[in-house]
PDB file of C-alpha atoms in Angstrom:
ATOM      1  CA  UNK A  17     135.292 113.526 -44.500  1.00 77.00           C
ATOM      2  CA  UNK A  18     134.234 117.386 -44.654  1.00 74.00           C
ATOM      3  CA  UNK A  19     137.856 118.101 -45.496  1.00 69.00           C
ATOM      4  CA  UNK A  20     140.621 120.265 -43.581  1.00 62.00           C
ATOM      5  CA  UNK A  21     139.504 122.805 -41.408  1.00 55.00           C
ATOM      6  CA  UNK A  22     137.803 125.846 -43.140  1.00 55.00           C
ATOM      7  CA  UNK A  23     137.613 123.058 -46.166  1.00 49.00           C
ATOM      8  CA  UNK A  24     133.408 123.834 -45.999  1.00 48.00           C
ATOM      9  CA  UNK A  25     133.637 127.180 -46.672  1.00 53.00           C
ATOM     10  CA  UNK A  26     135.667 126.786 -49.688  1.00 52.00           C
ATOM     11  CA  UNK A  27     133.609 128.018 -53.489  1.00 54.00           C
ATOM     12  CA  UNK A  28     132.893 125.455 -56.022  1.00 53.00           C
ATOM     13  CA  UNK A  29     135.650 126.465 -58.294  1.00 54.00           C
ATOM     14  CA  UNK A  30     138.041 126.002 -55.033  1.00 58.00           C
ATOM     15  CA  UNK A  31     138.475 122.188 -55.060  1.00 59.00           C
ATOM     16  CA  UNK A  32     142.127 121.406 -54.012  1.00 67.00           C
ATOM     17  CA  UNK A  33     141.058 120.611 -50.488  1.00 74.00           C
ATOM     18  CA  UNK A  34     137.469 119.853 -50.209  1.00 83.00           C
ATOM     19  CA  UNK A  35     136.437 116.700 -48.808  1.00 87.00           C
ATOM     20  CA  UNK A  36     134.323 113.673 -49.671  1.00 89.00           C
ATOM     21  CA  UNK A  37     130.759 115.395 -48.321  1.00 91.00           C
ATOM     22  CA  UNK A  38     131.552 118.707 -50.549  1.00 91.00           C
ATOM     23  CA  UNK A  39     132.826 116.559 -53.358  1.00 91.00           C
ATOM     24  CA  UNK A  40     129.576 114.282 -53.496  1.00 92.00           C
ATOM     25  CA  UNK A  41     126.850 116.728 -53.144  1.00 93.00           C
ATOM     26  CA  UNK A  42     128.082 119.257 -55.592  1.00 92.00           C
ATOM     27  CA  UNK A  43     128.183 116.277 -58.560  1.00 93.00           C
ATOM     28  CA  UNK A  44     125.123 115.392 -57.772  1.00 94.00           C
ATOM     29  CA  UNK A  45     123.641 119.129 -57.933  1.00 94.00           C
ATOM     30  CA  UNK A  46     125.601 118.824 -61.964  1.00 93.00           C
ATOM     31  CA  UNK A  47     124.073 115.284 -62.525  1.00 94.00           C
ATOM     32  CA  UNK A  48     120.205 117.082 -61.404  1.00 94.00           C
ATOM     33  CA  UNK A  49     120.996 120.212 -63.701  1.00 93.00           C
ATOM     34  CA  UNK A  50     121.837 117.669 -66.716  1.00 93.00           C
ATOM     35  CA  UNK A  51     118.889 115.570 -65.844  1.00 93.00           C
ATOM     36  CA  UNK A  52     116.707 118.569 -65.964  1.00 93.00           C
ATOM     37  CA  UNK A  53     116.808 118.556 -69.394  1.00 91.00           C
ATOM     38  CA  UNK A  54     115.508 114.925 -69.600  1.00 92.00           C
ATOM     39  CA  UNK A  55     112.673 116.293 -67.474  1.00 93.00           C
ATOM     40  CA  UNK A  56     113.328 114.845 -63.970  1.00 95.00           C
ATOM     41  CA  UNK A  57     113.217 117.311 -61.092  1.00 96.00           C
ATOM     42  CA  UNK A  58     115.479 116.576 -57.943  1.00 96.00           C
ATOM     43  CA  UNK A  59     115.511 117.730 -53.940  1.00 96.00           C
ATOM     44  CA  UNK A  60     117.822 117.062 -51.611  1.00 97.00           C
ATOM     45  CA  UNK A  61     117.521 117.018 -47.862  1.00 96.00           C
ATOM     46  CA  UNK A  62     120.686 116.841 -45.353  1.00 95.00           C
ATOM     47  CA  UNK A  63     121.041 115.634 -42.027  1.00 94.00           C
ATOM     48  CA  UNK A  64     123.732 115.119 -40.043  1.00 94.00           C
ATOM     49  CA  UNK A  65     124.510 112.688 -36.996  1.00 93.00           C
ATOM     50  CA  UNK A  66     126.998 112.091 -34.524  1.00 93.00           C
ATOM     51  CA  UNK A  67     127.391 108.574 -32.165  1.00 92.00           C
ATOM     52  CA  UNK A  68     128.429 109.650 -29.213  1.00 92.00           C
ATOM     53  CA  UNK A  69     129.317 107.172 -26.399  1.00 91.00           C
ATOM     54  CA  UNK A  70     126.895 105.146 -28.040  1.00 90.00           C
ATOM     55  CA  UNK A  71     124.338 108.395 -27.748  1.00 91.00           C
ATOM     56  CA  UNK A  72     123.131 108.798 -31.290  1.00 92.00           C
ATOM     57  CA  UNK A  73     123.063 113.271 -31.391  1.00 92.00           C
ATOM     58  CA  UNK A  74     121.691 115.771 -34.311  1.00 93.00           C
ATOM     59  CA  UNK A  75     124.415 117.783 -34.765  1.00 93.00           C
ATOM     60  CA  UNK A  76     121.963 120.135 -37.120  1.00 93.00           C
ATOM     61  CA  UNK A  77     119.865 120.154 -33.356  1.00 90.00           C
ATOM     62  CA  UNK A  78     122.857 121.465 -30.758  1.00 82.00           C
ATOM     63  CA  UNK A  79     123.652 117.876 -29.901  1.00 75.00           C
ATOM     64  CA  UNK A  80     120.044 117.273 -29.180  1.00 84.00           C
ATOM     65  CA  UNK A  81     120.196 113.627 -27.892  1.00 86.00           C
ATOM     66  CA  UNK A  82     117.597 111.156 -29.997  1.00 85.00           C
ATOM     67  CA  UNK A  83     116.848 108.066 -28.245  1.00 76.00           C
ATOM     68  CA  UNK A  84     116.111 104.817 -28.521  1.00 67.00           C
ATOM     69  CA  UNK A  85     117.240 102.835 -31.776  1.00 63.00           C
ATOM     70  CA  UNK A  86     114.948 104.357 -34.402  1.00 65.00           C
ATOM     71  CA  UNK A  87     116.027 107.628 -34.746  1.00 56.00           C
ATOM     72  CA  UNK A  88     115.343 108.540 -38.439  1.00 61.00           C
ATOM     73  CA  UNK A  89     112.024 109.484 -37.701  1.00 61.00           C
ATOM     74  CA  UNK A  90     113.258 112.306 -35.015  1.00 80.00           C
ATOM     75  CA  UNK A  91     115.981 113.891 -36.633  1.00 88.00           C
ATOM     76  CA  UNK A  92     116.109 117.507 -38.327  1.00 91.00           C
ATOM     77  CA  UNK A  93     116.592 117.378 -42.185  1.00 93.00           C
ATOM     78  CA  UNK A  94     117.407 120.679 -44.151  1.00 95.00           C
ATOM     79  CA  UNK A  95     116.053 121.019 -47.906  1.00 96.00           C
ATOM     80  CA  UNK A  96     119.300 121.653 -49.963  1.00 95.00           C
ATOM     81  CA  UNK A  97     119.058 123.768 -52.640  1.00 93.00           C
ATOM     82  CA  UNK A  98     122.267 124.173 -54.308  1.00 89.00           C
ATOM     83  CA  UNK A  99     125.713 123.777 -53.506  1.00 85.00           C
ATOM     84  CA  UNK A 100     126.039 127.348 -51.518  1.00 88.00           C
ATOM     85  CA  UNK A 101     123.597 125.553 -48.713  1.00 92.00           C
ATOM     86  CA  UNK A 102     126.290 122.757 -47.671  1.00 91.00           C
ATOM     87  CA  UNK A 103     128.838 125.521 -45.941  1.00 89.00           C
ATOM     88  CA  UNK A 104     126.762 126.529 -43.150  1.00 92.00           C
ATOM     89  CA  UNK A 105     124.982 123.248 -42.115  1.00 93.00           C
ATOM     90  CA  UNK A 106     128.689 121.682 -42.305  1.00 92.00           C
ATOM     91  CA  UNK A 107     129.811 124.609 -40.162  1.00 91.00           C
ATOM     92  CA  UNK A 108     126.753 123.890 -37.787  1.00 92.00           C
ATOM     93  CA  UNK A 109     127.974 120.325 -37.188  1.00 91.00           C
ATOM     94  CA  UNK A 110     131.673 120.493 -37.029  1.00 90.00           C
ATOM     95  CA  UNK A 111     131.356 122.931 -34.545  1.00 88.00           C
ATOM     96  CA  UNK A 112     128.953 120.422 -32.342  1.00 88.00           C
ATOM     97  CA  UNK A 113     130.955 117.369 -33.045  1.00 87.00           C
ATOM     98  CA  UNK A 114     133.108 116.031 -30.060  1.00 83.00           C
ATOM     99  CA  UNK A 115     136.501 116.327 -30.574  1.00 77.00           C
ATOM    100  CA  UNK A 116     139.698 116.402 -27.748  1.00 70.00           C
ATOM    101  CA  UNK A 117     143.691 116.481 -27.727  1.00 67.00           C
ATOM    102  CA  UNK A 118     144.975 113.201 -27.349  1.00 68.00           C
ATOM    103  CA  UNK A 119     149.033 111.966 -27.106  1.00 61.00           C
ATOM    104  CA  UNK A 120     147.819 110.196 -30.642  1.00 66.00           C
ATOM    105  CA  UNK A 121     146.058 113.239 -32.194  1.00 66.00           C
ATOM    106  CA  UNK A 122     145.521 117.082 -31.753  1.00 64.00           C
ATOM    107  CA  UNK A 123     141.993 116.702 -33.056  1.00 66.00           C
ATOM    108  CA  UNK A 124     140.989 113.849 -32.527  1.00 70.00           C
ATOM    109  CA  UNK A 125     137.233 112.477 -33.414  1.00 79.00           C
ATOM    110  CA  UNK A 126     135.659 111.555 -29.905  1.00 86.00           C
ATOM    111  CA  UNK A 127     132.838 109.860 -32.028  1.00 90.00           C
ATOM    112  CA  UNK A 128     131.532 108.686 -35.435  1.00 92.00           C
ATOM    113  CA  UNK A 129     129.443 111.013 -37.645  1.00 93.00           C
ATOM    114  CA  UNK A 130     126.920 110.279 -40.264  1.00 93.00           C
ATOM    115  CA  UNK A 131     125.826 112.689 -43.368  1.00 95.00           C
ATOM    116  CA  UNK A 132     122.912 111.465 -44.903  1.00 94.00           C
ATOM    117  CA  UNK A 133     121.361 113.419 -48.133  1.00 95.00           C
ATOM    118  CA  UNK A 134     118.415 112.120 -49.041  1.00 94.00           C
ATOM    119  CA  UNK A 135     117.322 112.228 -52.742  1.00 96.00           C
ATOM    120  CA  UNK A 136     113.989 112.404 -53.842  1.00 96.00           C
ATOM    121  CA  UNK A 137     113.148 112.851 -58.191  1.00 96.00           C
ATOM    122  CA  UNK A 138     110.055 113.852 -59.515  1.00 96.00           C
ATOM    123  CA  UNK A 139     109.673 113.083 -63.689  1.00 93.00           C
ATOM    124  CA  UNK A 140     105.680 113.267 -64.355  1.00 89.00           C
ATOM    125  CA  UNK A 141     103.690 110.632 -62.933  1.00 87.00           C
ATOM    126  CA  UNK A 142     107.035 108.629 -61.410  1.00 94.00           C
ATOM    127  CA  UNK A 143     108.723 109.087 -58.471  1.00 94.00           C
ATOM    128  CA  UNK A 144     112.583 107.555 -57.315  1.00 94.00           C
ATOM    129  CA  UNK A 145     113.819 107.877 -53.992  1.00 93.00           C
ATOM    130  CA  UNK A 146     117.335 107.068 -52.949  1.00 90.00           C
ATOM    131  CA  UNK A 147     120.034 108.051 -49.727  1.00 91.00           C
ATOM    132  CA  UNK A 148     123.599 108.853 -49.585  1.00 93.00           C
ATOM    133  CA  UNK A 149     125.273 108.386 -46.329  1.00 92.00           C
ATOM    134  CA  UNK A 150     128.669 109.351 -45.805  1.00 93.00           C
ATOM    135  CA  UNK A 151     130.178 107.805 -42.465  1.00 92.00           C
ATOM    136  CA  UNK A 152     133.309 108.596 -40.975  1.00 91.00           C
ATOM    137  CA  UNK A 153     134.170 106.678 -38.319  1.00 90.00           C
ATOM    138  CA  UNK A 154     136.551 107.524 -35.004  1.00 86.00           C
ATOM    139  CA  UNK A 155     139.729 105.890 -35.074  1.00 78.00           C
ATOM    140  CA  UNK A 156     140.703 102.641 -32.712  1.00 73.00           C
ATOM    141  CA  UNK A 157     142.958 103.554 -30.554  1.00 70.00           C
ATOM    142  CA  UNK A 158     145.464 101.485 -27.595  1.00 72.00           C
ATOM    143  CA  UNK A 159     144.816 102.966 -24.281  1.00 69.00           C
ATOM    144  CA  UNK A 160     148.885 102.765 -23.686  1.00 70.00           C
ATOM    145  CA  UNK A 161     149.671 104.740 -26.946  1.00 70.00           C
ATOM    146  CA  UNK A 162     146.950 108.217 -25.896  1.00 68.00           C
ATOM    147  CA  UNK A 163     147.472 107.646 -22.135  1.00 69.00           C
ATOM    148  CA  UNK A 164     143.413 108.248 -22.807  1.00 70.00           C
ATOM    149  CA  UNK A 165     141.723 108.835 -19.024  1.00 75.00           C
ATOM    150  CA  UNK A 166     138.720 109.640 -17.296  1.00 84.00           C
ATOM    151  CA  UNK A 167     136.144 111.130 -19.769  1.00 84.00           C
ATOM    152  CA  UNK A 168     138.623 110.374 -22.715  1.00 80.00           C
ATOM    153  CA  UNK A 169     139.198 106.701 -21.424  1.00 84.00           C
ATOM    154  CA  UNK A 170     135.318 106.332 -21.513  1.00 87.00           C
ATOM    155  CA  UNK A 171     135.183 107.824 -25.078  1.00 86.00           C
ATOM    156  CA  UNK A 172     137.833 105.292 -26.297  1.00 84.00           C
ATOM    157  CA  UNK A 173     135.868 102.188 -24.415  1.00 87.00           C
ATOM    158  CA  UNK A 174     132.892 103.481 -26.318  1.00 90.00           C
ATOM    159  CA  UNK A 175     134.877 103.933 -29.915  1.00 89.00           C
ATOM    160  CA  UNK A 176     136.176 100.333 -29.544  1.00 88.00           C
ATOM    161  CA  UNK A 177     133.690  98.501 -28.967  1.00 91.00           C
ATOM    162  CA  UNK A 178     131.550  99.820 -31.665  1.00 92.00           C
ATOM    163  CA  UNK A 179     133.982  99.198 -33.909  1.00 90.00           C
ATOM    164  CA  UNK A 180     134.150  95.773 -32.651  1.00 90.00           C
ATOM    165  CA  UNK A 181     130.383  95.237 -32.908  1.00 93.00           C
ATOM    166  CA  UNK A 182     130.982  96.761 -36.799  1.00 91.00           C
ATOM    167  CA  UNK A 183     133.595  93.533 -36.940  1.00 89.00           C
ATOM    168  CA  UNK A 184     130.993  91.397 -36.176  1.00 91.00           C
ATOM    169  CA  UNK A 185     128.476  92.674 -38.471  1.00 91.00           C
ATOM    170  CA  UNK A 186     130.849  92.592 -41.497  1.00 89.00           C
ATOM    171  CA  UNK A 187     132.393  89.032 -40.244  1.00 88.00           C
ATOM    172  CA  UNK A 188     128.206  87.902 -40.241  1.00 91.00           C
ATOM    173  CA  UNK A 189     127.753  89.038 -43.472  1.00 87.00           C
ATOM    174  CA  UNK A 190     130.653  87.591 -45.236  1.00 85.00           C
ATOM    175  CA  UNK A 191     129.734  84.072 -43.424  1.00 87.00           C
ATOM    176  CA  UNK A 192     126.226  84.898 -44.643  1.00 86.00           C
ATOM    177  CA  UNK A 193     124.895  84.083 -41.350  1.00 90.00           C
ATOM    178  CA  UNK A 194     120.584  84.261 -40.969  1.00 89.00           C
ATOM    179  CA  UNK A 195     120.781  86.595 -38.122  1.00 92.00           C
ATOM    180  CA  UNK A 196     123.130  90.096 -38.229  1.00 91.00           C
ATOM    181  CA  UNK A 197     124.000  91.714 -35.062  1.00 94.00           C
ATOM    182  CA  UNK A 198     123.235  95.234 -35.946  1.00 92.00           C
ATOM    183  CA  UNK A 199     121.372  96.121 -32.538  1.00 91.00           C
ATOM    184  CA  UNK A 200     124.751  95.203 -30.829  1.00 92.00           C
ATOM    185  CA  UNK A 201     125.518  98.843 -31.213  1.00 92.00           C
ATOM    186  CA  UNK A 202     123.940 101.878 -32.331  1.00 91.00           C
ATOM    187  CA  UNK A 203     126.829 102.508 -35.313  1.00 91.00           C
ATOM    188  CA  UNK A 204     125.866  99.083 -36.689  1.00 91.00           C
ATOM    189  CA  UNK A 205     122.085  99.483 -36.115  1.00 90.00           C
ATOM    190  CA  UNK A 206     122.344 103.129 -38.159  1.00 89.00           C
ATOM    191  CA  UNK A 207     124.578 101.620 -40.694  1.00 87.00           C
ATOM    192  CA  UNK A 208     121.951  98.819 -41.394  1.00 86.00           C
ATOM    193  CA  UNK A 209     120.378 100.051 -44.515  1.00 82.00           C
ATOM    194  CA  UNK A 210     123.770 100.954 -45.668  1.00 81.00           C
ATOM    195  CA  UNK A 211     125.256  97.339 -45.267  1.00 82.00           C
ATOM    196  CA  UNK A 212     122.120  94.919 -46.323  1.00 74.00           C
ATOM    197  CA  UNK A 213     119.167  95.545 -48.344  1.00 70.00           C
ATOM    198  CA  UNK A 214     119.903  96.907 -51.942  1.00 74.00           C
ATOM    199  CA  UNK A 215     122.398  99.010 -51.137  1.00 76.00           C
ATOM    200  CA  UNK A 216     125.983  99.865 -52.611  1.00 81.00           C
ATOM    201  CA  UNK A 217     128.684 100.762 -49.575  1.00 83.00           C
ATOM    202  CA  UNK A 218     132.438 102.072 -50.247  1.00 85.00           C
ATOM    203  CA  UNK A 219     134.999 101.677 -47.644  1.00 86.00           C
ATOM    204  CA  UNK A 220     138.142 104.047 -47.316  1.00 89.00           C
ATOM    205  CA  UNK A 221     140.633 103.341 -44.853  1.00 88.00           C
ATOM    206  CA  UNK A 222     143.312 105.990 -43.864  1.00 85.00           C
ATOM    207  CA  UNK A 223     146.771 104.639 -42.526  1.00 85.00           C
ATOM    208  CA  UNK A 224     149.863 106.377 -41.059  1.00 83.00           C
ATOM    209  CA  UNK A 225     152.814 105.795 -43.028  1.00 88.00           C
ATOM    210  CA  UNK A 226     155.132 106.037 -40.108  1.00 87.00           C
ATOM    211  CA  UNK A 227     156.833 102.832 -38.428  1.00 90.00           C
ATOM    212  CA  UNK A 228     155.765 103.574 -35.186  1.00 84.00           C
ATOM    213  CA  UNK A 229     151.954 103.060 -36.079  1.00 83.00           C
ATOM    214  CA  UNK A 230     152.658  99.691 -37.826  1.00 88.00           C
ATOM    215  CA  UNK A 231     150.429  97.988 -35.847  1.00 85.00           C
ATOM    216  CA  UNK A 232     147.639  99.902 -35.994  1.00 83.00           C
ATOM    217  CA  UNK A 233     148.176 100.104 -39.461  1.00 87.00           C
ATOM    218  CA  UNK A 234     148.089  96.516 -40.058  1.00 89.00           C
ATOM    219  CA  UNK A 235     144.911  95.968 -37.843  1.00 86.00           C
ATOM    220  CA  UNK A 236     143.093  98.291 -40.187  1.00 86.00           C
ATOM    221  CA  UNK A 237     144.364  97.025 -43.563  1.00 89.00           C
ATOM    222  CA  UNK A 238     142.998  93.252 -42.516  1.00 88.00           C
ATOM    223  CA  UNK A 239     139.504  94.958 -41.174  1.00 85.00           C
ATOM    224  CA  UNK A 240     139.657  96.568 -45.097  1.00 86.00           C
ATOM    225  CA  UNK A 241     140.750  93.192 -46.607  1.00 87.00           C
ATOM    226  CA  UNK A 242     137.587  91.469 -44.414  1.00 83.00           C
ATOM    227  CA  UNK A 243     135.255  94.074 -46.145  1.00 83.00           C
ATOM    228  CA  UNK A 244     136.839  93.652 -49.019  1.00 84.00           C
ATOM    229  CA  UNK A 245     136.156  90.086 -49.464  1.00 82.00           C
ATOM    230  CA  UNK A 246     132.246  90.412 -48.337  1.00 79.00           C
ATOM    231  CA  UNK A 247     129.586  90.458 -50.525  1.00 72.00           C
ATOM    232  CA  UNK A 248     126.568  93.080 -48.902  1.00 64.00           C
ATOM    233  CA  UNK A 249     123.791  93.156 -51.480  1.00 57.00           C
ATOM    234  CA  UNK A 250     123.018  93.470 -55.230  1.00 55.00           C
ATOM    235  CA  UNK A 251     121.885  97.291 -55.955  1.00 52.00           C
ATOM    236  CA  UNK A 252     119.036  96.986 -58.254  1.00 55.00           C
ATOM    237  CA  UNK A 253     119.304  99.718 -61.251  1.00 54.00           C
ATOM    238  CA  UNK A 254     116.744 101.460 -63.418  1.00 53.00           C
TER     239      UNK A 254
END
């Protein structure tokens, strides 16, 4: 999501091998200097999360563990004020973020990690508020393919079956059922406002192109085609 390593120190006019976070935040920095001239005003605030063993950490905080479900209210948000800000606070959390060796990965994610910039615009009397959260999530893995054990065997438990709980969320919204399970996990309980409401979400799936990880590479292409077919919400506009 932030990009190959090193990819969050790279300079605007560097743009080969940024990632998604670096991509997003510097158009929207262009879209508030263009807007300027139409007399709106923009800040930005960043904040950056980590689910870790379903433990929901501020990776902006050292890992400082937030508890209980809520944990929006707790968190620590930096004011961003141009582009230049991003490479530090990305440097901050990649360097708290849990990562191990595995037989499936060097570097493998050991949880999932929410960026959330919060937008706030300011044009005379009115006032717009909106979020962008940017979620990349740990891969599934089969315990007989890492040979995962002890503390990483607890880590993959933990990865699966919020992934699974995800599954259920997306399956309960495409059946349009009354009640979603979002508090089955904290991912799904974070991602709520992303997934209902009158939000828009986009869903990227990566995939190895090697034969050996054909099954995991179908499981993940029918999880996409299930999001794929499910309506969330209708984004209101102004």
């Amino acid at each position: 999501m932030e990009g190959p390593r090193g990819a969050q120190n790279l300079s605007e006019e560097d743009c080969t091998e940024k990632g998604l976070v670096q991509r997003s935040v510097e158009q929207l920095f262009v879209s508030s200097e263009k807007h300027k001239q139409l007399g709106w005003n923009f800040r930005f605030f960043a904040s950056f999360l980590e689910i870790y063993n379903e433990e929901v950490r501020d990776l902006l905080e050292e890992s400082k563990k937030l508890k209980g479900f809520d944990t929006s209210l707790n968190r620590r948000e930096v004011e961003v004020h141009s582009y230049a800000d991003l490479s530090p606070l990305l440097d901050l959390a990649r360097a708290q973020r849990k990562e191990a060796q595995t037989m499936c990965n060097t570097y493998s994610s050991r949880s999932h990690s929410l960026f959330q910039l919060r937008i706030l615009g300011e044009k005379s009397q009115e006032t717009i508020e909106g979020v962008l959260n940017m979620i990349d999530l740990a891969g599934s893995e089969r315990l007989k393919k890492s040979q995962a054990s002890g503390e990483r065997l607890e880590e993959t438990k933990s990865i699966n079956k919020s992934l699974s709980a995800l599954g259920d969320v997306i399956q309960a919204l495409l059946q349009r059922e009354k009640h979603i399970p979002y508090r089955n996990s904290k991912l799904t309980y974070l991602l709520k406002h992303c997934l209902g409401g009158e939000g828009k979400t986009l869903m990227f799936v990566n995939i190895s192109p090697l034969e050996e990880d054909l099954n995991e590479t179908l499981c993940s292409l029918r999880f996409a085609q299930k999001v794929n077919s499910c309506t969330i919400s209708h984004a209101k506009t102004k």
